[in-house]
Short mmCIF file of C-alpha atoms in Angstrom, two decimals:
data_model
loop_
_atom_site.label_atom_id
_atom_site.label_comp_id
_atom_site.label_asym_id
_atom_site.label_seq_id
_atom_site.Cartn_x
_atom_site.Cartn_y
_atom_site.Cartn_z
CA UNK A 12 87.87 64.78 93.08
CA UNK A 13 89.13 64.16 96.76
CA UNK A 14 87.94 65.91 99.79
CA UNK A 15 90.52 66.98 101.83
CA UNK A 16 90.66 67.79 105.58
CA UNK A 17 94.16 70.20 105.81
CA UNK A 18 95.71 70.25 109.08
CA UNK A 19 98.67 72.42 110.32
CA UNK A 20 100.43 70.93 113.15
CA UNK A 21 103.68 71.75 115.05
CA UNK A 22 105.86 69.76 112.56
CA UNK A 23 103.79 69.59 109.31
CA UNK A 24 101.01 70.90 106.80
CA UNK A 25 98.99 67.92 105.47
CA UNK A 26 95.99 67.00 103.53
CA UNK A 27 94.06 64.06 104.86
CA UNK A 28 91.18 61.89 102.93
CA UNK A 29 88.00 63.28 104.69
CA UNK A 30 86.47 59.92 104.12
CA UNK A 31 89.13 57.28 105.14
CA UNK A 32 91.67 59.69 107.45
CA UNK A 33 94.47 58.53 105.13
CA UNK A 34 97.13 61.18 104.76
CA UNK A 35 97.35 62.16 101.19
CA UNK A 36 100.12 64.85 101.24
CA UNK A 37 102.38 66.05 103.87
CA UNK A 38 104.89 68.92 103.89
CA UNK A 39 107.32 69.41 106.89
CA UNK A 40 107.12 72.83 108.75
CA UNK A 41 108.55 72.71 111.95
CA UNK A 42 108.60 75.46 114.36
CA UNK A 43 110.78 75.71 117.79
CA UNK A 44 107.46 77.22 119.33
CA UNK A 45 105.87 73.79 119.49
CA UNK A 46 102.83 75.24 117.78
CA UNK A 47 101.56 76.97 114.45
CA UNK A 48 98.75 79.39 115.50
CA UNK A 49 97.10 80.36 112.23
CA UNK A 50 94.10 78.38 110.50
CA UNK A 51 95.18 77.43 106.83
CA UNK A 52 93.80 79.77 104.04
CA UNK A 53 92.38 77.44 101.20
CA UNK A 54 91.65 78.84 98.06
CA UNK A 55 90.97 76.43 94.80
CA UNK A 56 94.16 73.87 94.75
CA UNK A 57 96.35 76.28 96.90
CA UNK A 58 97.02 76.34 100.64
CA UNK A 59 98.30 79.52 102.54
CA UNK A 60 99.93 79.05 106.03
CA UNK A 61 101.66 81.37 108.06
CA UNK A 62 103.61 81.46 111.60
CA UNK A 63 106.11 83.35 113.30
CA UNK A 64 108.85 80.40 112.58
CA UNK A 65 108.51 79.84 108.66
CA UNK A 66 106.92 83.28 107.20
CA UNK A 67 104.14 82.90 105.10
CA UNK A 68 103.95 79.98 102.70
CA UNK A 69 101.58 79.23 99.82
CA UNK A 70 101.43 75.52 98.49
CA UNK A 71 99.97 74.13 95.08
CA UNK A 72 98.09 70.71 95.83
CA UNK A 73 98.30 68.62 92.44
CA UNK A 74 97.73 65.18 91.95
CA UNK A 75 100.45 63.02 90.07
CA UNK A 76 99.26 59.56 89.20
CA UNK A 77 97.45 58.03 92.18
CA UNK A 78 99.24 60.31 94.55
CA UNK A 79 99.13 63.99 95.81
CA UNK A 80 101.87 66.52 96.12
CA UNK A 81 102.33 69.56 97.53
CA UNK A 82 104.78 72.59 95.96
CA UNK A 83 105.56 75.79 97.23
CA UNK A 84 104.00 78.15 94.87
CA UNK A 85 105.85 81.08 96.88
CA UNK A 86 107.80 81.81 100.10
CA UNK A 87 107.39 85.24 101.96
CA UNK A 88 110.01 84.57 104.78
CA UNK A 89 109.95 87.95 106.40
CA UNK A 90 106.22 88.29 106.71
CA UNK A 91 105.97 86.23 110.03
CA UNK A 92 102.79 86.03 112.29
CA UNK A 93 102.71 85.34 115.73
CA UNK A 94 99.37 84.97 116.23
CA UNK A 95 96.02 85.36 113.94
CA UNK A 96 94.88 84.01 110.75
CA UNK A 97 95.14 85.23 107.51
CA UNK A 98 91.85 85.93 105.30
CA UNK A 99 91.72 86.05 101.47
CA UNK A 100 89.53 88.13 99.42
CA UNK A 101 89.75 87.95 95.87
CA UNK A 102 93.39 87.79 94.73
CA UNK A 103 94.70 89.54 97.75
CA UNK A 104 95.59 88.08 101.31
CA UNK A 105 95.28 90.28 104.38
CA UNK A 106 97.27 89.21 107.25
CA UNK A 107 99.25 90.41 110.29
CA UNK A 108 102.83 90.76 110.79
CA UNK A 109 105.52 91.00 110.80
CA UNK A 110 106.76 89.18 113.90
CA UNK A 111 105.90 91.08 117.02
CA UNK A 112 104.66 94.01 115.78
CA UNK A 113 101.01 94.03 114.40
CA UNK A 114 100.50 95.57 111.36
CA UNK A 115 97.73 94.81 108.62
CA UNK A 116 99.66 93.65 105.77
CA UNK A 117 98.29 93.09 102.12
CA UNK A 118 99.93 90.50 99.97
CA UNK A 119 99.25 89.68 96.14
CA UNK A 120 98.05 85.87 96.51
CA UNK A 121 99.48 84.81 93.07
CA UNK A 122 103.02 86.18 94.02
CA UNK A 123 103.52 86.90 98.10
CA UNK A 124 104.65 90.13 97.19
CA UNK A 125 103.58 92.86 99.99
CA UNK A 126 101.64 95.41 98.41
CA UNK A 127 101.09 97.56 101.67
CA UNK A 128 101.36 97.63 105.26
CA UNK A 129 98.94 99.87 107.93
CA UNK A 130 100.50 99.89 111.50
CA UNK A 131 98.80 100.89 114.67
CA UNK A 132 97.13 97.96 115.86
CA UNK A 133 99.05 97.42 119.47
CA UNK A 134 100.13 93.80 120.16
CA UNK A 135 97.28 91.79 118.51
CA UNK A 136 94.26 91.98 116.07
CA UNK A 137 92.25 89.25 114.25
CA UNK A 138 90.95 89.86 110.67
CA UNK A 139 87.77 88.70 109.47
CA UNK A 140 86.23 89.22 105.70
CA UNK A 141 82.52 90.40 104.86
CA UNK A 142 81.72 90.77 101.44
CA UNK A 143 84.39 93.53 100.30
CA UNK A 144 85.36 94.52 103.72
CA UNK A 145 87.46 93.44 106.71
CA UNK A 146 86.50 93.56 110.36
CA UNK A 147 89.75 93.96 112.17
CA UNK A 148 89.21 93.66 116.23
CA UNK A 149 92.61 94.66 118.15
CA UNK A 150 93.35 93.43 121.69
CA UNK A 151 91.78 96.57 123.28
CA UNK A 152 88.14 95.62 121.92
CA UNK A 153 88.35 98.16 118.93
CA UNK A 154 86.74 97.13 116.06
CA UNK A 155 87.70 98.84 112.69
CA UNK A 156 85.94 98.47 109.34
CA UNK A 157 88.71 98.13 106.41
CA UNK A 158 87.74 97.93 102.74
CA UNK A 159 89.56 95.00 101.25
CA UNK A 160 91.46 97.28 98.88
CA UNK A 161 94.63 96.03 97.14
CA UNK A 162 96.36 99.31 96.56
CA UNK A 163 96.22 101.08 99.96
CA UNK A 164 94.81 100.83 103.17
CA UNK A 165 91.26 102.41 103.33
CA UNK A 166 89.58 102.54 107.09
CA UNK A 167 85.92 103.28 106.80
CA UNK A 168 84.90 103.62 110.31
CA UNK A 169 85.84 102.21 113.85
CA UNK A 170 84.17 101.43 117.31
CA UNK A 171 85.04 100.39 120.63
CA UNK A 172 82.88 97.11 121.11
CA UNK A 173 84.20 95.48 124.22
CA UNK A 174 87.11 95.18 126.46
CA UNK A 175 90.60 93.42 126.15
CA UNK A 176 90.14 90.38 123.51
CA UNK A 177 92.11 88.06 121.53
CA UNK A 178 89.22 86.35 120.01
CA UNK A 179 88.24 86.83 116.33
CA UNK A 180 84.95 88.47 115.70
CA UNK A 181 82.04 86.43 114.04
CA UNK A 182 79.71 87.93 111.68
CA UNK A 183 75.97 86.37 110.60
CA UNK A 184 72.77 87.97 109.39
CA UNK A 185 74.06 91.54 109.50
CA UNK A 186 75.34 91.22 113.06
CA UNK A 187 78.73 91.16 114.22
CA UNK A 188 79.46 89.13 117.45
CA UNK A 189 82.35 89.89 119.87
CA UNK A 190 83.71 88.34 123.04
CA UNK A 191 85.97 89.80 125.84
CA UNK A 192 86.71 88.34 129.26
CA UNK A 193 83.43 88.39 130.65
CA UNK A 194 80.71 88.73 127.98
CA UNK A 195 79.57 87.95 124.45
CA UNK A 196 77.83 90.67 122.34
CA UNK A 197 76.09 90.95 119.23
CA UNK A 198 75.71 94.20 117.19
CA UNK A 199 73.68 95.09 114.16
CA UNK A 200 75.67 96.64 111.59
CA UNK A 201 73.95 99.49 109.95
CA UNK A 202 74.92 101.90 107.24
CA UNK A 203 76.15 105.20 108.31
CA UNK A 204 73.72 106.65 105.37
CA UNK A 205 70.84 105.10 106.40
#
């Protein structure tokens, strides 16, 4: 019943009361890199975070009397993401890793166990979920459409959309927006069978 704003700083993950700014819970997560890059993934009463220092961790947030607490639901210490934010579709999380390699990795959101991994993305990519699919934009500006399939990697198509980029694509009203070093471009997504 309390609205939280979740922050992932260089030294902690915390929930802050959105109305008052009071810290409701705080879990120390230090990094030698002086920053955690990924945005937390919120799913009900859980928060999942990842970084190159800590691996991937899911916390369950719960209320104990008048106080909130964070407890580790699971830890996947080998799944370390340098840059890029995970995305969750159903009970599956899709993220990048491990370490400096850039694979798409599918993990079970309930257990943190790896389900599959697909290599070949170069040194960076971003993952954005739309419906039952993933938009995976790599650093060269190539976009892959991948089905959010917990059993296997299933690529539906790919296209070169822009130049070198580290930006995440955005999706709204049937259009995907991509940005490189010189321009912002909108593409309308259509069915190949149309």
